[in-house]
PDB file of C-alpha atoms in Angstrom:
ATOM      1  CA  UNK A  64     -29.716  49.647  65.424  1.00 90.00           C
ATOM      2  CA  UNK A  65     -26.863  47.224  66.152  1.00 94.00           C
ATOM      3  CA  UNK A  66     -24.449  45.649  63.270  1.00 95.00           C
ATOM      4  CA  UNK A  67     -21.743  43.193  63.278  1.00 96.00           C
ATOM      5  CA  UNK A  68     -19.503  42.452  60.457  1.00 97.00           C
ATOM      6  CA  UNK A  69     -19.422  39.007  58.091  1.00 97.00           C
ATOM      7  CA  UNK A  70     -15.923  37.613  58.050  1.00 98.00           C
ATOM      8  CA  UNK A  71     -14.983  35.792  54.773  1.00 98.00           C
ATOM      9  CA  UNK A  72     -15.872  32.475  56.161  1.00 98.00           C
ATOM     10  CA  UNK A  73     -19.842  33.973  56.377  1.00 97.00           C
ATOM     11  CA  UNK A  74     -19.450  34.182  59.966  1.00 96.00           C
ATOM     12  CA  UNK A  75     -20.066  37.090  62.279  1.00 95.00           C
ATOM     13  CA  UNK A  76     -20.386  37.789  65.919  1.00 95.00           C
ATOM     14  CA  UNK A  77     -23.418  38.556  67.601  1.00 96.00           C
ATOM     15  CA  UNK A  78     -23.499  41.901  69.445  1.00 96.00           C
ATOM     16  CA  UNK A  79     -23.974  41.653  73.240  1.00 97.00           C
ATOM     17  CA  UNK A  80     -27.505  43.259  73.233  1.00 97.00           C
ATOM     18  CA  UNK A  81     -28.265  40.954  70.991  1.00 96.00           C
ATOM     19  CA  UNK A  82     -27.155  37.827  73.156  1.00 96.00           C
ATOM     20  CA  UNK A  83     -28.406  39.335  76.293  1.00 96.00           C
ATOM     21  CA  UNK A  84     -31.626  40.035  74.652  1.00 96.00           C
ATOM     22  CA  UNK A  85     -32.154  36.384  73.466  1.00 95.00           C
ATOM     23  CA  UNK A  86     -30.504  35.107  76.409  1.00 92.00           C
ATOM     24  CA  UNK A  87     -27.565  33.299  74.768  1.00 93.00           C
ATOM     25  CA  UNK A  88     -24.473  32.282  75.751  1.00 92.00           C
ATOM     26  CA  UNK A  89     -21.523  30.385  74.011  1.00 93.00           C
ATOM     27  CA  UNK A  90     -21.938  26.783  72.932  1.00 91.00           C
ATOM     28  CA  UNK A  91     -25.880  27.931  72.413  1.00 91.00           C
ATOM     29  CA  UNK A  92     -27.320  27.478  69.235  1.00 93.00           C
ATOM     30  CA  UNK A  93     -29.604  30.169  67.334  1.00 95.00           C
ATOM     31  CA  UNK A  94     -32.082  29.447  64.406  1.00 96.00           C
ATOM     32  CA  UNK A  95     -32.781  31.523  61.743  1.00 96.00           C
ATOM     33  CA  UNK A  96     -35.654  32.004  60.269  1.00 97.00           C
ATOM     34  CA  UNK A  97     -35.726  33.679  56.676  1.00 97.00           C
ATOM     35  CA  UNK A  98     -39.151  35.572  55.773  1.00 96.00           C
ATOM     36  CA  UNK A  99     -39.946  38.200  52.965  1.00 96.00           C
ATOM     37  CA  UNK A 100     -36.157  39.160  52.929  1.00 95.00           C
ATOM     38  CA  UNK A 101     -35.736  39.296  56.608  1.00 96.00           C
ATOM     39  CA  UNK A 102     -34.103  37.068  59.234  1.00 95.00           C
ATOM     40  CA  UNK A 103     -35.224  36.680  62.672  1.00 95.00           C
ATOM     41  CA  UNK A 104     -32.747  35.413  65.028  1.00 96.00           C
ATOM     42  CA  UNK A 105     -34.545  32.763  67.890  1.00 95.00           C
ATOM     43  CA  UNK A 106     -32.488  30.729  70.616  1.00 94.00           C
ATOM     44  CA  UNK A 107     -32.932  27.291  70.162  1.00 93.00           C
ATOM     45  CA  UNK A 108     -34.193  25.772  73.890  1.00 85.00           C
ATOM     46  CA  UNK A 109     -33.132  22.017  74.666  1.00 79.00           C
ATOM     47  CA  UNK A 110     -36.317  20.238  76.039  1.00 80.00           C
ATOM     48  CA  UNK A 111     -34.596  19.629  79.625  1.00 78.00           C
ATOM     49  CA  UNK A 112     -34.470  23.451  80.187  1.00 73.00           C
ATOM     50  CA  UNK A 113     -38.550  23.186  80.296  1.00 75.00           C
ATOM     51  CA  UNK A 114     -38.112  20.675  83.522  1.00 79.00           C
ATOM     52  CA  UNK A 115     -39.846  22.061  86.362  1.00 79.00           C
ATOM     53  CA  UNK A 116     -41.642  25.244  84.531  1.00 79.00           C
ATOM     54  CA  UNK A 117     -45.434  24.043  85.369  1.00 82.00           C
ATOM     55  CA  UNK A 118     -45.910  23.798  88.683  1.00 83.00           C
ATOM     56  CA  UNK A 119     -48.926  21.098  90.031  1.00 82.00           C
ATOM     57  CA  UNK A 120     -49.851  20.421  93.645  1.00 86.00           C
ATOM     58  CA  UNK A 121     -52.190  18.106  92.971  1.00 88.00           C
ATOM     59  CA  UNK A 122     -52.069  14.147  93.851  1.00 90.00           C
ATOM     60  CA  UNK A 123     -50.226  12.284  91.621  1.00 89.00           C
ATOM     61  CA  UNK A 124     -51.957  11.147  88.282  1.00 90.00           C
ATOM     62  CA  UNK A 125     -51.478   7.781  86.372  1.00 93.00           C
ATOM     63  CA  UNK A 126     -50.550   7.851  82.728  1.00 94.00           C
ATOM     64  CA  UNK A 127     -54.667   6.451  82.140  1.00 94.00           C
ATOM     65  CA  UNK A 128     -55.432   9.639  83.999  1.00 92.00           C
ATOM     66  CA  UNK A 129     -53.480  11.720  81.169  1.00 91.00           C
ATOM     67  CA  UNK A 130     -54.633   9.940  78.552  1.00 93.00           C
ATOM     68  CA  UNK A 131     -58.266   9.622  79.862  1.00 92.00           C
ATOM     69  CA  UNK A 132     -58.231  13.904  80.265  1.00 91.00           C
ATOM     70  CA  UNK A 133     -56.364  14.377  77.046  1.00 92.00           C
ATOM     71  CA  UNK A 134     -59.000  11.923  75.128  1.00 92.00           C
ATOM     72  CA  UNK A 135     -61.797  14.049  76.856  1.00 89.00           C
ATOM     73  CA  UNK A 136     -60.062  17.294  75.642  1.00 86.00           C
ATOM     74  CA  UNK A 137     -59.517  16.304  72.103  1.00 81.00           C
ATOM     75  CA  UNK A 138     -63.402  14.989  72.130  1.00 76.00           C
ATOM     76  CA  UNK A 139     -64.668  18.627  73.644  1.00 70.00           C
ATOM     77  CA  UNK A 140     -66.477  17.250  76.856  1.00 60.00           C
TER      78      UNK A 140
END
């Protein structure tokens, strides 16, 4: 079990397992999420760290394409 103190200002320091575990570093930002008395701790992920993540090798598609497939998805064919 790690702890960290709570300074008078309400702020306290994460420990390092903690930030290595959630894979934050400074100038990151956390949310907390409060729950039946508990807090989980998540690291908040700007959308431009998701560039590149799914991979397609496919030709090119035209936004009608996407829209076309998403419209077919949404209808269940």
């Amino acid at each position: 079990m790690l702890e960290s103190a709570v300074t008078r200002k309400g702020q306290t320091t994460l420990p390092k397992p903690v930030r290595d575990t959630l894979g934050v570093k400074a100038g990151d930002r956390v949310r907390y999420i409060v729950l039946d008395g508990e807090v989980r701790i998540l690291p908040v992920r700007p959308i431009r760290r998701l560039f590149g993540v799914l991979k397609y090798d496919g030709p090119p598609v035209t936004v009608e394409d996407m829209e076309r497939a998403a419209a077919d998805g949404a209808s269940g064919e």
